[in-house]
Coordinates of C-alpha atoms and ligand atoms in Angstrom, one line a residue:
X976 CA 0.0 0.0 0.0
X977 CA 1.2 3.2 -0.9
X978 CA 2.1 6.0 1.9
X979 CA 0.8 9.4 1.4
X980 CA 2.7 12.3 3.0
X981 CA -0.1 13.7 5.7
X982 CA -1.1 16.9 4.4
X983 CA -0.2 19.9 7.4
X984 CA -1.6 23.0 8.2
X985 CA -0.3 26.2 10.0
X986 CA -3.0 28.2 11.4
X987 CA -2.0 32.1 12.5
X988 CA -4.7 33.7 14.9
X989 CA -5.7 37.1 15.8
X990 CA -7.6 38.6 17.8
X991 CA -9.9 37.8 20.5
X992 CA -10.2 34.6 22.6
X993 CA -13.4 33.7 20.3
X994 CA -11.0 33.7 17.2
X995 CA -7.8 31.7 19.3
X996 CA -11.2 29.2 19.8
X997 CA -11.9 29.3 16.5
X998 CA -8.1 28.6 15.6
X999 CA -8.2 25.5 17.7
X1000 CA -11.5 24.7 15.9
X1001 CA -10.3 24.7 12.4
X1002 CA -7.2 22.5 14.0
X1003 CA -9.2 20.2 15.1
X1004 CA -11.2 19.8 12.1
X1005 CA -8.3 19.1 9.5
X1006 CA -6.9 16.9 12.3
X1007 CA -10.4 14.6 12.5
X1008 CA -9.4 14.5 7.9
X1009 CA -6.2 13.2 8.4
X1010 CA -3.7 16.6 8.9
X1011 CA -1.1 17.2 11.0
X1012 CA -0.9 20.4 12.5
X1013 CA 2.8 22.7 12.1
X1014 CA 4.2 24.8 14.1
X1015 CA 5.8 27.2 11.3
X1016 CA 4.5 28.4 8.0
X1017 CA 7.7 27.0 6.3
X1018 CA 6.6 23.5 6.9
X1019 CA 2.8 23.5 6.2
X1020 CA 1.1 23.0 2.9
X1021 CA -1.9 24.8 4.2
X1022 CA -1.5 28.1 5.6
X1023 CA -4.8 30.0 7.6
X1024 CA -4.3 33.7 9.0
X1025 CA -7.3 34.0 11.4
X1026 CA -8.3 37.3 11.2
X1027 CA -9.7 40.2 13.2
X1028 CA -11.7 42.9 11.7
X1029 CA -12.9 45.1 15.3
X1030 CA -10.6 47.7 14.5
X1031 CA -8.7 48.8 11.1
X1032 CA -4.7 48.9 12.9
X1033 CA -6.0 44.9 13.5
X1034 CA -6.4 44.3 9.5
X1035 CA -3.8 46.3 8.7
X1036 CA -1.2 43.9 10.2
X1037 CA -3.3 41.0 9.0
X1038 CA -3.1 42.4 5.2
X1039 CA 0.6 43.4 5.9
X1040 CA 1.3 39.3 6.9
X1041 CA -0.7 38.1 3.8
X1042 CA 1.8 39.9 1.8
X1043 CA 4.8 38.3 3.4
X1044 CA 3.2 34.6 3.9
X1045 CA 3.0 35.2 -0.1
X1046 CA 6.4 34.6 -0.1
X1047 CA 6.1 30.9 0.4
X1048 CA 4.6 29.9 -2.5
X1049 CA 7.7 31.5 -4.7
X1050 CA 9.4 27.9 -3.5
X1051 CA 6.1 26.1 -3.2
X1052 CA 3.3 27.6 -5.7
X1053 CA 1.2 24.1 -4.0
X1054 CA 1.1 26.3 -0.7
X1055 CA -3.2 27.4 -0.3
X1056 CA -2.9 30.5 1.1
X1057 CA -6.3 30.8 3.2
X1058 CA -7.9 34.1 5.1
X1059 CA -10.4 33.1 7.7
X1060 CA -12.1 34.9 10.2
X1061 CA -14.0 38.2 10.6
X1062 CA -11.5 40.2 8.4
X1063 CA -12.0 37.6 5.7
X1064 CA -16.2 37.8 5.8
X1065 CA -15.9 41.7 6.2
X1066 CA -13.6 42.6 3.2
X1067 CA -14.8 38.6 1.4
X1068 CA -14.2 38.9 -2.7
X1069 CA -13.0 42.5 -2.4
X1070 CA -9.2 40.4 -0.8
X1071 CA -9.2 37.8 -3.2
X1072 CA -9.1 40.9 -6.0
X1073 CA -6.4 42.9 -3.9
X1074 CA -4.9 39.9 -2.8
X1075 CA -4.6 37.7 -5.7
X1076 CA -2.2 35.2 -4.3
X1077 CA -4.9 34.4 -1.6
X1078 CA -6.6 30.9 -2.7
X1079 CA -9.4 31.2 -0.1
X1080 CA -11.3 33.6 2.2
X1081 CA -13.4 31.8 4.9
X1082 CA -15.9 33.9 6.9
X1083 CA -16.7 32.2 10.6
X1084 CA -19.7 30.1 9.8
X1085 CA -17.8 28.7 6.8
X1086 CA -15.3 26.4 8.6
X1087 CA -17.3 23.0 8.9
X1088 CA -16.9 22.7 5.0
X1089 CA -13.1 23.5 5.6
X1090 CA -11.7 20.1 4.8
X1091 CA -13.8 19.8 1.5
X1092 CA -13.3 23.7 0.0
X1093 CA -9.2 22.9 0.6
X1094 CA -9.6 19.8 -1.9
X1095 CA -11.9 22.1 -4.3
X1096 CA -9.3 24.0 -4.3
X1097 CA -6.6 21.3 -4.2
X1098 CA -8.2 19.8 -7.7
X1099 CA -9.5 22.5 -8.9
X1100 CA -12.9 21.3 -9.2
X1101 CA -14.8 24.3 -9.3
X1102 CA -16.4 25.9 -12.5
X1103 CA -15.1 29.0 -12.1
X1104 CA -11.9 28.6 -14.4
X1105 CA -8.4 29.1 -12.9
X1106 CA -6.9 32.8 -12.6
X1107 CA -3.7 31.5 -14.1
X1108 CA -3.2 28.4 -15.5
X1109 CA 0.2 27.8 -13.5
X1110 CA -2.1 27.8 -10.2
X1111 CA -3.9 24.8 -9.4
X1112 CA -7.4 25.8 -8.4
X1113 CA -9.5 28.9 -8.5
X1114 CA -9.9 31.3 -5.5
X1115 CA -12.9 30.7 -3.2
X1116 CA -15.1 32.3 -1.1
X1117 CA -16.7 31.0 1.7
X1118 CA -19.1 34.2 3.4
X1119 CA -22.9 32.8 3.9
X1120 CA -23.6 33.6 7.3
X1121 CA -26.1 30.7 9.0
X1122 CA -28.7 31.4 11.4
X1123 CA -28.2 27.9 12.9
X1124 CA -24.1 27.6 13.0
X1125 CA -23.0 27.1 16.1
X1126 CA -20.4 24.0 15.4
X1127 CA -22.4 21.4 17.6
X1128 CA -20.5 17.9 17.2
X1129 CA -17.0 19.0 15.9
X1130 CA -13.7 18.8 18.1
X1131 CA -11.7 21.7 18.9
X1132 CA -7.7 20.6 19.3
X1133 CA -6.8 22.6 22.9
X1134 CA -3.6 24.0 22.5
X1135 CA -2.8 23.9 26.2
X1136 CA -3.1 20.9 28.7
X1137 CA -4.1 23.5 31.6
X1138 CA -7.4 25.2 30.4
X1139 CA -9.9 25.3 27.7
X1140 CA -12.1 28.1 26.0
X1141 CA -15.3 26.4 25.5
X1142 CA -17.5 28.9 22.8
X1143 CA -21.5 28.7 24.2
X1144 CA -22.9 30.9 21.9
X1145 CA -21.6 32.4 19.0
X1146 CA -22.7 35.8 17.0
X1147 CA -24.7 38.8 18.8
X1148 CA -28.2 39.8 18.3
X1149 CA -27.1 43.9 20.1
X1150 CA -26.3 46.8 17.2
X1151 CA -23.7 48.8 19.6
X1152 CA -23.6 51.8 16.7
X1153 CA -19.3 51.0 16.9
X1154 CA -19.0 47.7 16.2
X1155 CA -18.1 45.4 13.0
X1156 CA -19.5 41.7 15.0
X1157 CA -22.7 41.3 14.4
X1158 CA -22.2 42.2 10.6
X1159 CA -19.3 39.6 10.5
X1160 CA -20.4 37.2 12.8
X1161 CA -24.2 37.3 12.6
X1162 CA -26.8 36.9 14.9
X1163 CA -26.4 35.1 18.2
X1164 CA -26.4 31.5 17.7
X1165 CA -26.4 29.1 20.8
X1166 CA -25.5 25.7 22.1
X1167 CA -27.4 23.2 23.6
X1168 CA -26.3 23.1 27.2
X1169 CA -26.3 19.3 27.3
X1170 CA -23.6 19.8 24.3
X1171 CA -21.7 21.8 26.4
X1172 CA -21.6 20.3 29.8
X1173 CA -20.6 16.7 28.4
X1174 CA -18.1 18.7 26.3
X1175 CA -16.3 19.8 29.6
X1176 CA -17.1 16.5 31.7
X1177 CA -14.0 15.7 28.4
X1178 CA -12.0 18.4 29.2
X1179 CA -11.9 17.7 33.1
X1180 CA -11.5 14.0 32.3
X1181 CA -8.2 15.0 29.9
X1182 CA -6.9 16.7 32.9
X1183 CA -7.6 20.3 32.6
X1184 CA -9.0 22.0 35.3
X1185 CA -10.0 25.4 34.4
X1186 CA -12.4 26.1 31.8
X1187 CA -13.8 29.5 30.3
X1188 CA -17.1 29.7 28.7
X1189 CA -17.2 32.2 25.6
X1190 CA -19.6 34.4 23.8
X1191 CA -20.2 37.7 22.4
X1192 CA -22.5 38.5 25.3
X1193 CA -22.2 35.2 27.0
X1194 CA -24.5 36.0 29.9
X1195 CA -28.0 36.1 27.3
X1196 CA -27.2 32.7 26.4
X1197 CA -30.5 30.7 26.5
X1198 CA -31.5 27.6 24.8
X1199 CA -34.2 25.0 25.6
X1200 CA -35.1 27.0 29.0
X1201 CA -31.9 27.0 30.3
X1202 CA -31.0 29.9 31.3
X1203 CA -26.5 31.5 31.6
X1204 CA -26.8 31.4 35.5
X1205 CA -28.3 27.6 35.3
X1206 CA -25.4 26.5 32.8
X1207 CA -23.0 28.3 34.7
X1208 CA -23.9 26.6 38.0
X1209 CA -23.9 23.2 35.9
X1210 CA -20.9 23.7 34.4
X1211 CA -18.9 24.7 38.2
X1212 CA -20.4 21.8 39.7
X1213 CA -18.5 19.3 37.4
X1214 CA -16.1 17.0 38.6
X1215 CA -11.9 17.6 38.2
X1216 CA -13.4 21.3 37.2
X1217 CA -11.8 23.7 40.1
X1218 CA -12.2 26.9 37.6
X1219 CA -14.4 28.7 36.0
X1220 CA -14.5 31.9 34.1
X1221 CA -16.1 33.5 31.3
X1222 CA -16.4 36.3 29.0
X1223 CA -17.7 38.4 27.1
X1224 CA -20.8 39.6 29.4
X1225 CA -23.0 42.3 28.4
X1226 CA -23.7 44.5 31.5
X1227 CA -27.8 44.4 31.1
X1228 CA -27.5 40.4 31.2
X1229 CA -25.9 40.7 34.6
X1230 CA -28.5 39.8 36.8
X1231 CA -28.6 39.2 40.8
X1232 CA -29.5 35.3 40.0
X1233 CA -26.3 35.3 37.6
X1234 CA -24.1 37.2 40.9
X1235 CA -25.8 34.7 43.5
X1236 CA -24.5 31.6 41.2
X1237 CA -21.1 33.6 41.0
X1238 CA -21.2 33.7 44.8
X1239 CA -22.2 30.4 46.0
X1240 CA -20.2 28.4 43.5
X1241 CA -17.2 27.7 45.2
X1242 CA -15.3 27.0 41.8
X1243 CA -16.5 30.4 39.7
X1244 CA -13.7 32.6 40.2
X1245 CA -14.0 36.0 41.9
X1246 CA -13.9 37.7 38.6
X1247 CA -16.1 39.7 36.0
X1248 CA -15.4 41.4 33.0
X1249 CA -18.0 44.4 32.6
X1250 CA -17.4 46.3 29.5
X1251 CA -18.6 49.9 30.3
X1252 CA -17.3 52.1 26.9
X1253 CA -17.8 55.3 28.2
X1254 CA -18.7 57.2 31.5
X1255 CA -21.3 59.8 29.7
X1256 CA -24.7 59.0 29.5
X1257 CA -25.3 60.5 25.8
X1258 CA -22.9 58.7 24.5
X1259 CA -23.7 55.8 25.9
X1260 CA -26.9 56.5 24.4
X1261 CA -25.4 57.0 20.5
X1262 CA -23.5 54.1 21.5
X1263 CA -27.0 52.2 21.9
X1264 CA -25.1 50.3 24.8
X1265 CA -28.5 50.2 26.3
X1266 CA -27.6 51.1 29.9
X1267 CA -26.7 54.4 31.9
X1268 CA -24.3 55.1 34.4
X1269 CA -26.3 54.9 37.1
X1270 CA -27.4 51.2 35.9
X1271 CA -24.0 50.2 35.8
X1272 CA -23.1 51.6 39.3
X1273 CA -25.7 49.2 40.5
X1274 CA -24.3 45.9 39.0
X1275 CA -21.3 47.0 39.8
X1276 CA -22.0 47.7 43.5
X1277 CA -24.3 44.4 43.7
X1278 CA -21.5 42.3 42.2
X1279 CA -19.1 43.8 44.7
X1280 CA -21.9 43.1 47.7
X1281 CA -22.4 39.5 46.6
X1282 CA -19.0 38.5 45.5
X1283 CA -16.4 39.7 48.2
X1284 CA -13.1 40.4 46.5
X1285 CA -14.6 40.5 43.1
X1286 CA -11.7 41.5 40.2
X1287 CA -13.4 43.7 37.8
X1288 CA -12.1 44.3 34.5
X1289 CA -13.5 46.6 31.3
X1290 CA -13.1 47.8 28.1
X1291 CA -13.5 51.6 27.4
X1292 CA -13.7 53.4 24.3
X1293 CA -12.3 57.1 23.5
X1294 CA -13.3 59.6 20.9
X1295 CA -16.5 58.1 19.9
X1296 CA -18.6 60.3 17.4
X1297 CA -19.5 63.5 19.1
X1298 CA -18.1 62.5 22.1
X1299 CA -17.1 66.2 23.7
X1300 CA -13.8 66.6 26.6
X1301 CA -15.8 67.0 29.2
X1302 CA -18.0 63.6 28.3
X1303 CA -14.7 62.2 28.1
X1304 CA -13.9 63.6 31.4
X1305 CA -17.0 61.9 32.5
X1306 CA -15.0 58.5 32.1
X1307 CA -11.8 59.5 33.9
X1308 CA -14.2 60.5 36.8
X1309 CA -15.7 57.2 36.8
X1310 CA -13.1 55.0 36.3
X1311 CA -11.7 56.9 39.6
X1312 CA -15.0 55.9 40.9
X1313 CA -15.3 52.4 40.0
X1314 CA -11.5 51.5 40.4
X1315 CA -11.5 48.5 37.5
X1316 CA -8.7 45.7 38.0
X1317 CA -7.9 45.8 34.6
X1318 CA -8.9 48.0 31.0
X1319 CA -8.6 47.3 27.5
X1320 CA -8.7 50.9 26.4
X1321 CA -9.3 51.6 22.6
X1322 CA -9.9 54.5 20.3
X1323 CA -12.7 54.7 18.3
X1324 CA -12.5 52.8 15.1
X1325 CA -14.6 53.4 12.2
X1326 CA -16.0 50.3 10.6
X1327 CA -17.6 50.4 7.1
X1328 CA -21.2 49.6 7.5
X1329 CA -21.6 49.5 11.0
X1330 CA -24.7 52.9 12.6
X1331 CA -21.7 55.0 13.5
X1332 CA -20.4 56.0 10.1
X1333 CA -23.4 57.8 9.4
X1334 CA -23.2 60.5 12.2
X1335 CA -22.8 64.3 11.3
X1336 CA -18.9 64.6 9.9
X1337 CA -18.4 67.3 12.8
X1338 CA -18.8 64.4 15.4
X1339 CA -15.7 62.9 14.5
X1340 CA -13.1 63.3 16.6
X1341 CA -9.3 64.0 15.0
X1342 CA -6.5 61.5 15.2
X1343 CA -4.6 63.5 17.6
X1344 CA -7.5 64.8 20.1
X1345 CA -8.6 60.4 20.1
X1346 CA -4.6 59.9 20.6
X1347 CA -4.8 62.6 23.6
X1348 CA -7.5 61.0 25.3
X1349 CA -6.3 57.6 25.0
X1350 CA -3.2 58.6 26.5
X1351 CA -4.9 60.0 29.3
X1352 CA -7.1 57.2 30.4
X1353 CA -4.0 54.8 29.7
X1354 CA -2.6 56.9 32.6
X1355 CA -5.6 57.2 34.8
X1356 CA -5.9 53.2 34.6
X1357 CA -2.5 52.7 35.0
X1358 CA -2.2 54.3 38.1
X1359 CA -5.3 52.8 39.3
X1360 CA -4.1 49.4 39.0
X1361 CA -0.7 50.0 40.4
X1362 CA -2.4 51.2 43.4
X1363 CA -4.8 48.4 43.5
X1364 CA -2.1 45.6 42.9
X1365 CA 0.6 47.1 45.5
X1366 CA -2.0 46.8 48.4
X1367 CA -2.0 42.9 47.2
X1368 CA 1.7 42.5 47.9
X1369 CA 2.2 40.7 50.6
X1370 CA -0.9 38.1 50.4
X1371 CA -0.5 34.4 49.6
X1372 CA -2.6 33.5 46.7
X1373 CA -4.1 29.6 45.0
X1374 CA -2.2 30.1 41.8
X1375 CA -2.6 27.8 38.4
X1376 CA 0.9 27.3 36.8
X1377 CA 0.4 28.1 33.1
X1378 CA 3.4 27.5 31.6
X1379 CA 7.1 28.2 31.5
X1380 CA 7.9 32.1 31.8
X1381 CA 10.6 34.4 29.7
X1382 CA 13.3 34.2 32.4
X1383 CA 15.0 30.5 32.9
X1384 CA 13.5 28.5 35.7
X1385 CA 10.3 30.8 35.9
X1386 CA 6.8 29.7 35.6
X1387 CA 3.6 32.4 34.9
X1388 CA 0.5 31.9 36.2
X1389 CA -2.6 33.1 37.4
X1390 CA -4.7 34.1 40.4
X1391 CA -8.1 33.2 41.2
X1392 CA -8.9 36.8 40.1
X1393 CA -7.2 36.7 36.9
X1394 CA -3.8 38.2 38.2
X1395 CA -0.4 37.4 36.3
X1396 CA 2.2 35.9 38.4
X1397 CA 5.8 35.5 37.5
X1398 CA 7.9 32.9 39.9
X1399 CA 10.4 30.3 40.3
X1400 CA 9.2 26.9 40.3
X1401 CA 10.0 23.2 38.3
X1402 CA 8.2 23.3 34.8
X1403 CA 6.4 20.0 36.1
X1404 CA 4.5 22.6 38.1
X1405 CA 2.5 23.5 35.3
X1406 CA -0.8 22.5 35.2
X1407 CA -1.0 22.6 39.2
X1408 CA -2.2 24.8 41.8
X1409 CA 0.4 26.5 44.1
X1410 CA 0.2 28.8 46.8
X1411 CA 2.1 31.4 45.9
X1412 CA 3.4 34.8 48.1
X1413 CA 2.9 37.6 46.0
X1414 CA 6.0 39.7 46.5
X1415 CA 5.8 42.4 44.1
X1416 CA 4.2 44.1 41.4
X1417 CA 5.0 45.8 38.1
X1418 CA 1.7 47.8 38.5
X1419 CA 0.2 45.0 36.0
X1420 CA 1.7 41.9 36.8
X1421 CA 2.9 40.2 39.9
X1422 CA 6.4 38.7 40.7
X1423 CA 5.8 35.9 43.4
X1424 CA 7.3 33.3 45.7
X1425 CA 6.5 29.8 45.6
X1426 CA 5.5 28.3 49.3
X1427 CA 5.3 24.8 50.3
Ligands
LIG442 N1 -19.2 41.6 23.3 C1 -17.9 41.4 22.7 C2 -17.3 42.7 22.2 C3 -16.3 42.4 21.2 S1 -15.4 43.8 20.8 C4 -16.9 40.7 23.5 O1 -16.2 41.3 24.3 O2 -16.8 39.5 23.3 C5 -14.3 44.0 22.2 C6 -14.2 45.4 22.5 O3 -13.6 46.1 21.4 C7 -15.5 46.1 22.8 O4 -16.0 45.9 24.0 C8 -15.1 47.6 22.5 O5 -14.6 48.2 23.6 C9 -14.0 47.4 21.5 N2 -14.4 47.9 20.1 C10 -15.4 47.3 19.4 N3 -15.6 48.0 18.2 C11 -14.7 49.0 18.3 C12 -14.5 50.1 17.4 N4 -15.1 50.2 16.2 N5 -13.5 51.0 17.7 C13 -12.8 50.8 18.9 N6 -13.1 49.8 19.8 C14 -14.0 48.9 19.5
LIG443 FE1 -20.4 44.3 19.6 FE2 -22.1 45.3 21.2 FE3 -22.4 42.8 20.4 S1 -19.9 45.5 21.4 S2 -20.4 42.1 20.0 S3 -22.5 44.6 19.1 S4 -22.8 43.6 22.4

């Protein structure tokens, strides 16, 4: 019998932990057809860039490592060139014409038929006739969006032996005015919970102990009358899991059932991501966030009542449409107020086809005034955090070794409440727990000492 080489694939992920997800997905698909999976472009005969598309800097890199990926197929023209993702379903034929090197642009719900659009390609059995009759195939585009595509009965291949991201729900059914998802990603889509709970009774039973449920706005997840806070609850209570986590919450799905569940569970980590965008009721407003500051003082003081210790984290947004200095001042002050754990700060993107392009041209704020404010809450947050994290020096804290840090002998981990900790330890210790002395802080980050 004759031995075929395995065919290999490289995939290259950006973005957020939805997209590294999806990576692992389309790994674990072309694994289940017989690939192997490389760990450099040079040796693969399939290469995927998984894209981002939430903000233009992200696509610009993405476009700029297309270009040089290109360079592959100068030695090995049998290289398929693939662009996946929410880049690839935003920009769709318009990159196969600018990028005509590129044999294939996948949107999200296209990556089932992955296996089988790579042979099409492979043969060139499709009607539409080559673009050059050196290359094998011609390029393909894969954009339908499903209503029903949530990847039910496929296996993901986990990259790390420690934790898992296990996707819920996939797509958003909210039009926040700013953002690119649910044009690229469609409408919110979600898994059965039986799917999902004997999908993690296999990840605890492979060994990992920390598992982090994802979703646009993983908290509305509903399907067959189960409710987030019922799946959550199931999900914490199953054996060999000791962590749980998840993100992204919307802040109106945050309800005092969802905080009670986060506070009786012993294994639901003392940690919430509650992404606020702005401190100024208008724009909050032409953001169509659906919430107010007041609203979100509330959850925010409820979750902090309920969940003693709670580690909040945010994203904020700067120089939205209209947005004036002294609305923007209105997030300083309540950042100051709230004292958030942790920000992911961003300036305001525009996104072709998304509510916010079509405000007044005046609204828009200039590259310099969005680059001034960013600065400044960069600093505000900074200096929060560093105050936060130096009153936790000192305390001794359950940490999960991760993996082997930059410095020789060092392992990274992480806290209960999502805190990075750099110590000395065996790499054996990764994938335990360790109790750990925290004994300083870069403001960020932790440097620790293991106890034993
Ligand atoms: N609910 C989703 C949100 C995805 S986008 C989730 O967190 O899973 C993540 C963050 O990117 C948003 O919360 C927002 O702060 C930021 N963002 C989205 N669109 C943006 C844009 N057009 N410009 C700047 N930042 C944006
Ligand atoms: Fe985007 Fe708002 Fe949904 S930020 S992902 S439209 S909740």
């Amino acid at each position: 019998m004759t031995e075929f080489p395995k065919k290999s694939v490289y995939v290259e992920t950006y973005g957020c932990q939805m997209n590294i997800s999806d990576g692992e997905l389309m790994e674990g698909i072309l694994v289940d057809e017989g690939y192997e999976v490389s760990s450099s472009p040079e040796q693969a005969d399939v290469v995927l860039v998984n894209t981002c598309a939430i903000r233009e800097h992200a696509e610009e890199r993405v476009l700029g490592r297309v270009g040089q990926l290109y360079a592959l197929k100068k030695n090995r023209p049998e290289v398929i060139l693939g662009v996946t993702g929410c880049m690839a379903q935003r920009l769709g034929e318009v990159l196969l014409k600018r990028a005509p090197y590129v044999d294939l642009v996948m949107g999200p719900d296209g990556y089932r038929s992955l296996p089988e659009q790579l042979n099409k390609i492979r043969t060139g059995a499709n009607s539409v006739p080559s673009r050059s009759p050196k290359k094998r195939g011609p390029q393909l585009a894969v954009l339908d969006l499903s209503i029903e595509e949530n990847y039910e009965g496929l296996t993901q291949r986990r990259s790390s032996q420690v934790g898992a991201w296990v996707p819920i729900q996939r797509g958003c059914n909210h039009r926040c005015t700013f953002c690119i998802v649910p044009y690229v990603r469609g409408p919110e889509k979600n898994r059965k919970s039986r799917e999902v709970l004997s999908e993690i009774q296999e990840i605890a039973e492979s060994g990992r102990t920390e598992v982090t449920l994802l979703g646009q706005t993983v908290n509305s997840y509903e399907s067959e009358g189960v409710v987030f806070h019922d799946l959550l609850r199931s999900v914490a209570r199953i054996p060999g899991i000791r962590r749980v986590r998840f993100t992204s919450p919307h802040p109106n799905d945050v309800t005092p059932e969802l905080l009670e569940v986060m506070a009786e569970e012993p294994n639901i980590c003392e940690q919430l991501h509650l992404p606020l965008q702005s401190g100024n009721d208008m724009v909050l407003r032409r953001m169509l966030r659906r919430y107010t500051v007041e609203t979100f003082l509330e959850k925010v003081q409820l979750a902090r009542n309920l969940i003693p210790g709670l580690s909040l984290s945010t994203d904020i947004i700067v120089a939205f449409p209209g947005e004036t200095e002294s609305q923007f001042e209105d997030t300083l002050r309540l950042l100051r107020e709230i004292r958030f754990d942790d920000a992911y700060t961003y300036k305001y993107s525009l996104r072709d086809g998304t509510p916010a392009t079509r405000f007044p041209q005046e609204y828009f704020v200039s590259k310099d005034e969005a680059q001034n404010r960013l600065a400044k809450l960069i600093e505000v947050h900074r200096s929060i955090q560093a105050e936060i994290n130096e009153a936790e020096v000192g305390r001794t804290e359950e940490v999960l070794v991760e993996k082997e840090g930059r410095k020789s002998g060092q392992v990274l981990g992480r806290t209960r409440r999502n805190k990075a900790v750099a110590f000395i330890a065996p790499a054996d210790a990764i994938g335990t727990y360790q109790q750990v002395l925290l004994t300083g802080t870069t403001g960020a980050t932790f440097m620790g000492e293991l106890l034993d």
